[in-house]
Coordinates of N, CA and C in Angstrom, one line a residue:
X1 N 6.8 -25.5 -29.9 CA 7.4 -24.9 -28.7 C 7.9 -23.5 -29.1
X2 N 7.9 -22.4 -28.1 CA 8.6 -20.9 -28.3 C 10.7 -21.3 -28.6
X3 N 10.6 -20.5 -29.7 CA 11.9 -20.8 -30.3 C 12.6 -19.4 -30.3
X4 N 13.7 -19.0 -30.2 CA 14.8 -18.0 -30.7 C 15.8 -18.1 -30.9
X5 N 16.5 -17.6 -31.4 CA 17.7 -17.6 -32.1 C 18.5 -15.9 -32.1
X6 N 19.8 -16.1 -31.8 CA 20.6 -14.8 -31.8 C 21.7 -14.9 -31.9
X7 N 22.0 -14.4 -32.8 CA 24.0 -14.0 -33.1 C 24.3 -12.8 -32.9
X8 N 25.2 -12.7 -32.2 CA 25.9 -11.6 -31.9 C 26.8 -10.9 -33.2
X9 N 26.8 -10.0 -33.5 CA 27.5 -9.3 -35.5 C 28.4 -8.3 -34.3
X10 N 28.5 -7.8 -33.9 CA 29.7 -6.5 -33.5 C 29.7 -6.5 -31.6
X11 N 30.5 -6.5 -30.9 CA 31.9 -6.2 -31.5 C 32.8 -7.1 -32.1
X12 N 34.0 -7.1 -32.4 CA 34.5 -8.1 -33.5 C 34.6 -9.4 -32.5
X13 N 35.0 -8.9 -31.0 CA 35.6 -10.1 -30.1 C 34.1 -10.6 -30.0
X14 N 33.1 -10.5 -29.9 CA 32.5 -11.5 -29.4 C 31.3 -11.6 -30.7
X15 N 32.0 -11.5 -32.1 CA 30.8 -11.4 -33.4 C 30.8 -13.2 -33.5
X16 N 30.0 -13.2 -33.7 CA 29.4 -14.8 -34.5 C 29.0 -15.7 -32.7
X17 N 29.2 -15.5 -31.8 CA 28.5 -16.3 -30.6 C 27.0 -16.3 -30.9
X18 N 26.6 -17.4 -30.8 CA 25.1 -17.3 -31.0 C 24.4 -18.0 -29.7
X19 N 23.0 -17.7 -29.3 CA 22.0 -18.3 -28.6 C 21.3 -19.1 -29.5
X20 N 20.4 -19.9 -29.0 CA 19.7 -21.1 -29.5 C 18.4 -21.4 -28.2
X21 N 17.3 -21.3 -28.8 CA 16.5 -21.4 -27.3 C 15.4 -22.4 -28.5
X22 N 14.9 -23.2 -27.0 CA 13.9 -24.5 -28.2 C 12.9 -24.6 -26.4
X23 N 11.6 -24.3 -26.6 CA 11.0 -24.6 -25.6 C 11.8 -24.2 -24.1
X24 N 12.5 -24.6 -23.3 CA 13.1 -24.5 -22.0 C 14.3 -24.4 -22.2
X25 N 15.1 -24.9 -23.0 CA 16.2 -25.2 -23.5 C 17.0 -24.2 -24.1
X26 N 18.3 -24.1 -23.6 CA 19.2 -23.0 -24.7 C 20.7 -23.8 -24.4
X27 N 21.0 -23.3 -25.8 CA 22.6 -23.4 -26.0 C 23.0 -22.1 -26.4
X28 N 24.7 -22.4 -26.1 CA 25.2 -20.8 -26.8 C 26.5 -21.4 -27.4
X29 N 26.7 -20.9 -28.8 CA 27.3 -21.1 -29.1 C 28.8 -20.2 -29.2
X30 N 30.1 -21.0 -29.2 CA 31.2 -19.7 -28.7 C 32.7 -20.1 -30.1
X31 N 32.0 -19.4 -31.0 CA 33.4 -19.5 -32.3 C 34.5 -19.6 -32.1
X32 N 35.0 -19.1 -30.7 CA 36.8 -19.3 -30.5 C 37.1 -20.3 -30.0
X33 N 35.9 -20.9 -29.3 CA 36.8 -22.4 -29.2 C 35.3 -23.5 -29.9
X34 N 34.8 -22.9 -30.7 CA 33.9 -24.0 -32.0 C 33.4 -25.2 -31.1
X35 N 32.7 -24.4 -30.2 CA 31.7 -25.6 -29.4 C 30.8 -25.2 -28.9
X36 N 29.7 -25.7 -29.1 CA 28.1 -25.8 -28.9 C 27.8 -26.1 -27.2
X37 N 27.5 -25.2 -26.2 CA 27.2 -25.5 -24.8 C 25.8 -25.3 -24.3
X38 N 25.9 -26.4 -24.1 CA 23.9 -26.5 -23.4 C 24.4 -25.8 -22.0
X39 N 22.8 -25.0 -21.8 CA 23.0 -24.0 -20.5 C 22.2 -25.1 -19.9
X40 N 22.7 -25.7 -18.6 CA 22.0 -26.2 -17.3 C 21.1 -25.6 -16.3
X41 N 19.9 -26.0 -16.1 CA 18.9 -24.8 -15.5 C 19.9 -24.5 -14.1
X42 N 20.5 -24.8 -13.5 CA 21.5 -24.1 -12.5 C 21.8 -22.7 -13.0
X43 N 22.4 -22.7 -14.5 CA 23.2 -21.5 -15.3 C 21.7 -20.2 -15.5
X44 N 20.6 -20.6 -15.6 CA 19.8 -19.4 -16.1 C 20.1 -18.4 -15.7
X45 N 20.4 -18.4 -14.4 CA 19.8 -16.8 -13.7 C 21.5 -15.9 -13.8
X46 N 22.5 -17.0 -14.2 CA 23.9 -16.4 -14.7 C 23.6 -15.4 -16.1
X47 N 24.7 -14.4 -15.8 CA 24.4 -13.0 -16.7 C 24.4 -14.1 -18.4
X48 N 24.0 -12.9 -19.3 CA 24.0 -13.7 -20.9 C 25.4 -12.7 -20.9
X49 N 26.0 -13.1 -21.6 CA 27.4 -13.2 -22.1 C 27.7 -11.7 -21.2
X50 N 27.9 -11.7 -20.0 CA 28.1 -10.6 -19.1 C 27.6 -9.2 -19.2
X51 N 26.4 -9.2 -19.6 CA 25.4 -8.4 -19.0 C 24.8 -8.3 -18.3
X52 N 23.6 -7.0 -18.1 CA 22.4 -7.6 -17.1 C 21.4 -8.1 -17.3
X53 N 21.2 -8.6 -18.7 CA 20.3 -9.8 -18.6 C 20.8 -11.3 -18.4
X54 N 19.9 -11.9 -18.1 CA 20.2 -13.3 -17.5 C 20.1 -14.3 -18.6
X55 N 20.3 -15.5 -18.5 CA 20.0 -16.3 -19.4 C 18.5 -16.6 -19.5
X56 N 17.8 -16.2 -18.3 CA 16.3 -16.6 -18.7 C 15.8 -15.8 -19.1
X57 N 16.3 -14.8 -19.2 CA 15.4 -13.3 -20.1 C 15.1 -13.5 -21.0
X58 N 16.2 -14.5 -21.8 CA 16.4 -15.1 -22.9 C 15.5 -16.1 -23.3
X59 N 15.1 -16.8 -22.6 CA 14.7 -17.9 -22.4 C 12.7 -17.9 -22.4
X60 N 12.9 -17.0 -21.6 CA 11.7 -16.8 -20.6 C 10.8 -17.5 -21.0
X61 N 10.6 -18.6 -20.2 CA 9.9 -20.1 -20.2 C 8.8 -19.6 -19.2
X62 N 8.7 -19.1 -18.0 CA 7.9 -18.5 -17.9 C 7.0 -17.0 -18.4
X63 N 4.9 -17.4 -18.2 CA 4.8 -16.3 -18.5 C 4.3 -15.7 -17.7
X64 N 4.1 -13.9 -18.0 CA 3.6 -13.3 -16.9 C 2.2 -13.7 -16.7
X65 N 1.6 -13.5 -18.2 CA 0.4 -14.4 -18.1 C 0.0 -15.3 -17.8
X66 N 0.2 -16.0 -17.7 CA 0.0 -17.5 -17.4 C 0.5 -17.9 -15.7
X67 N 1.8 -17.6 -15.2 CA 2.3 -17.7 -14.1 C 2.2 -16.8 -12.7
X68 N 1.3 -15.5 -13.1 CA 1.2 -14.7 -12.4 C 0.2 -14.1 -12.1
X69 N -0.6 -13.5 -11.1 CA -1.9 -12.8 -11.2 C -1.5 -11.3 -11.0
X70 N -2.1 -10.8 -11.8 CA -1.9 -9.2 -12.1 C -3.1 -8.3 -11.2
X71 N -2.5 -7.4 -10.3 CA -3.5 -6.5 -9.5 C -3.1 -4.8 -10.0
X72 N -3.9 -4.3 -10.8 CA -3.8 -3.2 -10.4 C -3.5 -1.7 -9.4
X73 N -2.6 -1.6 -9.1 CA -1.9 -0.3 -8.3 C -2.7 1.0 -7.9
X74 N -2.7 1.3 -9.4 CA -3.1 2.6 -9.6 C -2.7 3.1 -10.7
X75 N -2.8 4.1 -10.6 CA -1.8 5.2 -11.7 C -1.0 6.2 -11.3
X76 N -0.5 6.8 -12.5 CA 1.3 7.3 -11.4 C 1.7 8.0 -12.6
X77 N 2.6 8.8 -12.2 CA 3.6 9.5 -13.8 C 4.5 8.9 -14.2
X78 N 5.5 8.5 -14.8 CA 6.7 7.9 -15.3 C 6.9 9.1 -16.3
X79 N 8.3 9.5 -16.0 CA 8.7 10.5 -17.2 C 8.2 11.7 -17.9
X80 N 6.6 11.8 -16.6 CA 5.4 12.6 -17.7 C 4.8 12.1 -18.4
X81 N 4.6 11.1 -18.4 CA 3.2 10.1 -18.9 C 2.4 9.4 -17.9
X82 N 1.4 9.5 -17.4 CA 0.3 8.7 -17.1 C 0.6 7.4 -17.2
X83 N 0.7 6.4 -16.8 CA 0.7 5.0 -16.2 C -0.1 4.3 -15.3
X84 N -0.1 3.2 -15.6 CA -1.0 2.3 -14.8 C -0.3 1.4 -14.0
X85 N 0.2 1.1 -13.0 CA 0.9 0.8 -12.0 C 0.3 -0.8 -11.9
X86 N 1.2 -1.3 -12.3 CA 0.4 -3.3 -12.0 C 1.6 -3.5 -11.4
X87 N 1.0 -4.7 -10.5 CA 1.8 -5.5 -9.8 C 1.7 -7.1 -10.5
X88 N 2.0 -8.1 -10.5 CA 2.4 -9.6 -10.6 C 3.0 -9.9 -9.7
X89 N 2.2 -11.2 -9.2 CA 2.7 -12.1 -8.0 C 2.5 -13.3 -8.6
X90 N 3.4 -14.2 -8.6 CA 3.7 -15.2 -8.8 C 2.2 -16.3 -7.9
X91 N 1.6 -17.2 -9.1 CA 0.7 -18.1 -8.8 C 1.5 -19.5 -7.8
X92 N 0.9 -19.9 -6.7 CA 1.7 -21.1 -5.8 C 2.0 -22.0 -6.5
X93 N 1.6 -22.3 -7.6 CA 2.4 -23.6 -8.7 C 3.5 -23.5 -9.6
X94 N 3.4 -21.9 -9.6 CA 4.5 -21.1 -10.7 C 6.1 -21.8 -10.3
X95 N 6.7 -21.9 -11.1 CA 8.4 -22.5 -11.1 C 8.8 -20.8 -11.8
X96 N 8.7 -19.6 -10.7 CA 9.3 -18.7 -11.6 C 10.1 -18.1 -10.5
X97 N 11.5 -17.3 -11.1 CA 12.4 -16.6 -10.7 C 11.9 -15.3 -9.8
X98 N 11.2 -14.5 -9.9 CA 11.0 -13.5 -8.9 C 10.0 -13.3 -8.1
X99 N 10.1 -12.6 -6.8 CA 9.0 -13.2 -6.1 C 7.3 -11.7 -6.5
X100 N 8.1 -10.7 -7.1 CA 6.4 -10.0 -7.8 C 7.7 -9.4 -8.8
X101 N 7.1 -8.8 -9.6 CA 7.5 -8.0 -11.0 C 6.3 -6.5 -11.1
X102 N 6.6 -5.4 -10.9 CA 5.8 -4.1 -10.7 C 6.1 -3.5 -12.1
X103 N 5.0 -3.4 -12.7 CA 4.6 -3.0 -14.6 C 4.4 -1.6 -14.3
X104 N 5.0 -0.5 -15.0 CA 3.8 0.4 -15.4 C 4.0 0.4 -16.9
X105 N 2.7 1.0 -17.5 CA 2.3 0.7 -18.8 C 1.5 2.5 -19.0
X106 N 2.1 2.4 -20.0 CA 1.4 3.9 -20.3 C 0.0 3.3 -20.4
X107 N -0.8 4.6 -20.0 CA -2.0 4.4 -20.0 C -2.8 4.8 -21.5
X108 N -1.9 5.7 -22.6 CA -2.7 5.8 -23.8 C -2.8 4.9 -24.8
X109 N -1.8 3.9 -24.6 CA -1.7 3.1 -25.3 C -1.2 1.6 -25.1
X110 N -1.1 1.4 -24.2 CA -0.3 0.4 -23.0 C 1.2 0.1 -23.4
X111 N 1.9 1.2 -23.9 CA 3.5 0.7 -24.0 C 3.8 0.9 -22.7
X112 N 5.1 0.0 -22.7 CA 5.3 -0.3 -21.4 C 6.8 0.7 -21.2
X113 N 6.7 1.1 -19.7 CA 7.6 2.4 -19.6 C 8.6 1.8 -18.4
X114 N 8.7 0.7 -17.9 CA 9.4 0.5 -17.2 C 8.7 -0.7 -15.9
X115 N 9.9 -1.5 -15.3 CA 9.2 -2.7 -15.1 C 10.6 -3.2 -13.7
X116 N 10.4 -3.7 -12.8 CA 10.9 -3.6 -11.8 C 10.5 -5.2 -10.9
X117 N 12.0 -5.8 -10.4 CA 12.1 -7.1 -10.4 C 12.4 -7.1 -8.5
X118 N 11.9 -8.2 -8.5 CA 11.7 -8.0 -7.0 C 12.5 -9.5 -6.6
X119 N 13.4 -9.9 -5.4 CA 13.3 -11.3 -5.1 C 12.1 -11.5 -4.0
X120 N 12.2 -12.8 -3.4 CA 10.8 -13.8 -2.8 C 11.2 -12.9 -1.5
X121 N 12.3 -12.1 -1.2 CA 12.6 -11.8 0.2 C 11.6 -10.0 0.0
X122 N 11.6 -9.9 -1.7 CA 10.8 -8.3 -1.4 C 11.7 -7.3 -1.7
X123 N 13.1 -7.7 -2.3 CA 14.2 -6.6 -2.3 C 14.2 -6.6 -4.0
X124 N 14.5 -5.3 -3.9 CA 14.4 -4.8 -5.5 C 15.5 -5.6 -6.2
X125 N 15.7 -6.1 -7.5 CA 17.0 -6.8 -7.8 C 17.4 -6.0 -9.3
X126 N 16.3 -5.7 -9.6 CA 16.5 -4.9 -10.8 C 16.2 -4.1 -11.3
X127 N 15.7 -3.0 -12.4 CA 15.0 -2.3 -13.0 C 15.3 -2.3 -14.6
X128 N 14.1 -2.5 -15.3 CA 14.8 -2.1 -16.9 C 13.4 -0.8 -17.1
X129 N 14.1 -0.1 -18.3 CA 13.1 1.1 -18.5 C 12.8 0.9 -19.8
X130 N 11.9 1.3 -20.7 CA 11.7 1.5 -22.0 C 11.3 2.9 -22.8
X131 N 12.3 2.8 -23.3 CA 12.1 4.6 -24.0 C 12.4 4.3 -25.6
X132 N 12.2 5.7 -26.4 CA 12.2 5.9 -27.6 C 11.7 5.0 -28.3
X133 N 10.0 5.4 -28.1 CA 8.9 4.7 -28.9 C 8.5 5.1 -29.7
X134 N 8.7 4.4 -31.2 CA 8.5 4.8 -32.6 C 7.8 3.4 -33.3
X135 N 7.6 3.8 -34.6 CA 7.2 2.6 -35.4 C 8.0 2.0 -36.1
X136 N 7.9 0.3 -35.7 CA 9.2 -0.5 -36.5 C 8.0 -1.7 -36.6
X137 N 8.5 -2.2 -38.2 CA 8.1 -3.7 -38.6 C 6.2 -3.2 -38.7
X138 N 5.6 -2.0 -38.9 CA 4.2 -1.9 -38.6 C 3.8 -2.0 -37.0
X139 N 4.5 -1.6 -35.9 CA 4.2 -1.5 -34.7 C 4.6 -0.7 -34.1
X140 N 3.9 0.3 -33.4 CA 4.6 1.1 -32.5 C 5.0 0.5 -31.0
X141 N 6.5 0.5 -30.4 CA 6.9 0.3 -29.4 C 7.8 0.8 -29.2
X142 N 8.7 0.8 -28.0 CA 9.9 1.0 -27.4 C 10.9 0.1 -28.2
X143 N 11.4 1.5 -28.7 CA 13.2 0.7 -28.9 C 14.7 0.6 -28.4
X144 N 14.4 1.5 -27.1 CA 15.5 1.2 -26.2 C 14.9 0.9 -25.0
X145 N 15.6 -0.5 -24.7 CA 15.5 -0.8 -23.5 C 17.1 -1.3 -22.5
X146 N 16.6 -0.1 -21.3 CA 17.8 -0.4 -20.3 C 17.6 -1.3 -19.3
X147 N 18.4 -2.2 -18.9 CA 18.2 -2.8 -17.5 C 19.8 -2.4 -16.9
X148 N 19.0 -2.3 -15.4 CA 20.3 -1.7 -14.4 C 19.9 -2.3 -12.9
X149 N 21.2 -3.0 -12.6 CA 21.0 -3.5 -11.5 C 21.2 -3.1 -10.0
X150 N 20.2 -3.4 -9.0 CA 20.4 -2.9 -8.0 C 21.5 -2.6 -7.2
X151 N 22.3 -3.7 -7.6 CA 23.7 -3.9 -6.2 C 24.5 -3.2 -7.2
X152 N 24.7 -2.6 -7.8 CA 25.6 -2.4 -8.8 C 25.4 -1.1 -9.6
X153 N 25.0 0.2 -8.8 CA 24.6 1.2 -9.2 C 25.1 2.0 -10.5
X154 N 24.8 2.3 -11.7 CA 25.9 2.8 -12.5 C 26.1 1.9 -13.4
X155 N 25.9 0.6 -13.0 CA 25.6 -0.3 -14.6 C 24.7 -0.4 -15.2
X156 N 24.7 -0.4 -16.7 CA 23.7 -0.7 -17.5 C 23.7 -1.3 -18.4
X157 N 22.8 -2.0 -19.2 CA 22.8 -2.9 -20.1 C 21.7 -2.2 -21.4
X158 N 21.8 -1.8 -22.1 CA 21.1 -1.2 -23.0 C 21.0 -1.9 -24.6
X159 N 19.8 -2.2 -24.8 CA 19.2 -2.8 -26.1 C 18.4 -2.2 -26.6
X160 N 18.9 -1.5 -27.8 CA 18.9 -0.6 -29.2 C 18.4 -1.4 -30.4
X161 N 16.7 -1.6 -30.3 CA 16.1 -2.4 -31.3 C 15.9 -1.3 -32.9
X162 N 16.9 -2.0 -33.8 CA 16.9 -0.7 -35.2 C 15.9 -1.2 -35.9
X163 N 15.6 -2.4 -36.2 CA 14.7 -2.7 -37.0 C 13.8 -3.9 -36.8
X164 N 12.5 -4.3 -37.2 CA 11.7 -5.7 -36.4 C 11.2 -6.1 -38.2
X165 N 11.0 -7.2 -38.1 CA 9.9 -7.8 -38.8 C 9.0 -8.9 -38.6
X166 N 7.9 -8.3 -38.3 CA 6.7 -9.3 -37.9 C 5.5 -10.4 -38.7
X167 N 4.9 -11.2 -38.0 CA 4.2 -12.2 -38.7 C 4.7 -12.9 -40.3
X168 N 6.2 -13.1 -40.3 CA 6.4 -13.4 -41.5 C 7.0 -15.0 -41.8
X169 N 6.9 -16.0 -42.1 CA 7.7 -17.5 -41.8 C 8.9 -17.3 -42.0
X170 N 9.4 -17.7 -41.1 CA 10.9 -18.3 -40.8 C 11.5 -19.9 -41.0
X171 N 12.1 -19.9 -41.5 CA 12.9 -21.6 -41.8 C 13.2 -22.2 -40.7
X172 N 12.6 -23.5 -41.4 CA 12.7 -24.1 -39.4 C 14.5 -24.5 -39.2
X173 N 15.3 -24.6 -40.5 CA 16.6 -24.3 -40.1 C 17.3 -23.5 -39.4
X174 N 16.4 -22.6 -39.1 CA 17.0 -21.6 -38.3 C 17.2 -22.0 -37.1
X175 N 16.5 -22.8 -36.9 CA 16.0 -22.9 -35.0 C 16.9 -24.4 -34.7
X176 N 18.3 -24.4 -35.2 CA 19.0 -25.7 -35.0 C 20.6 -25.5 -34.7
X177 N 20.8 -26.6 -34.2 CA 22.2 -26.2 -33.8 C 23.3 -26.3 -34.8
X178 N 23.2 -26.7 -36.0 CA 23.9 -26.6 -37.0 C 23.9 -25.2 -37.3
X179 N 22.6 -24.3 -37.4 CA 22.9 -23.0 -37.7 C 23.5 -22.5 -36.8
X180 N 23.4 -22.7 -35.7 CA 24.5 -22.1 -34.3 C 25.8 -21.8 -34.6
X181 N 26.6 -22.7 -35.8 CA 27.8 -22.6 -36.3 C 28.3 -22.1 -37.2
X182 N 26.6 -21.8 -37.9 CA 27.6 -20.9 -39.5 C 27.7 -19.7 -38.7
X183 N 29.1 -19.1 -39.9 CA 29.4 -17.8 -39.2 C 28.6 -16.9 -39.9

């Protein structure tokens, strides 16, 4: 099954909380009161530790692939780059949270430049962008990414990837809820 794992290191108030994802499943763990909480699929679409990502961002049990069929737009500028404008619409069997998701993807290389969340009613719910694309872990991608939400003009949520490491084995201790607790 797709597994993750994440502890939070800075700021001091919220260092050592950790996530825990196993297939569909997540827990989060919370050091100040030293208890282990399974998220209930009711809880996904609630913010991750009050940001604007959700708990299923986290999660994401669904895929685009797999759950969605992708139509080509066109192409377009983002930022001064050339893009390729894709849409996803959710397949009639799909169990997925939004009703299309709008990609663009640089066109020289297909990093992706920004990506836009729609509900089933057609209303924008979100946007995240991706900027400052360099090489980390032997790949070049975006290492910041913002999401900013619609109703809520002026907020943002920004994730500052410093370093990656790829294709390398991981202990399957990691992926347990006992590790959820060391600090």
């Amino acid at each position: 099954p797709k597994r993750s794992f994440m502890r939070v290191l800075s700021p001091a108030k919220e260092a050592g909380i950790g996530s825990l994802r196993i297939g569909g499943e997540m827990w989060n763990y919370l050091p100040n009161v030293e208890r282990i909480i399974k998220i209930p699929p009711s809880m996904m679409l609630q913010p991750w530790m009050g940001s604007d990502f959700t708990n299923d961002d986290l999660v994401k049990e669904s895929s685009i692939l797999d759950d969605y069929t992708q139509k080509l737009l066109g192409v377009s500028l983002v930022d001064g780059q050339t893009a390729y404008q894709v849409e996803a619409q959710p397949k009639p069997e799909a169990a997925v949270v939004w009703g299309r998701i709008v990609y663009w993807v640089r066109k020289s290389d297909f990093i992706p430049l920004r990506q836009e969340f729609y509900s089933e009613r057609g209303e924008l719910v979100r946007a995240m962008t991706f900027s400052q694309v360099r090489h980390v872990g032997g790949r070049t991608l975006p290492t910041r990414w913002e999401m900013r939400p619609a109703a809520r003009p002026g907020n943002v949520t920004t994730v500052r990837l410093l370093d990656a490491v790829f294709d390398q084995p991981v202990d399957e201790s990691v992926f347990t809820q006992r590790n959820l607790r060391k600090p």
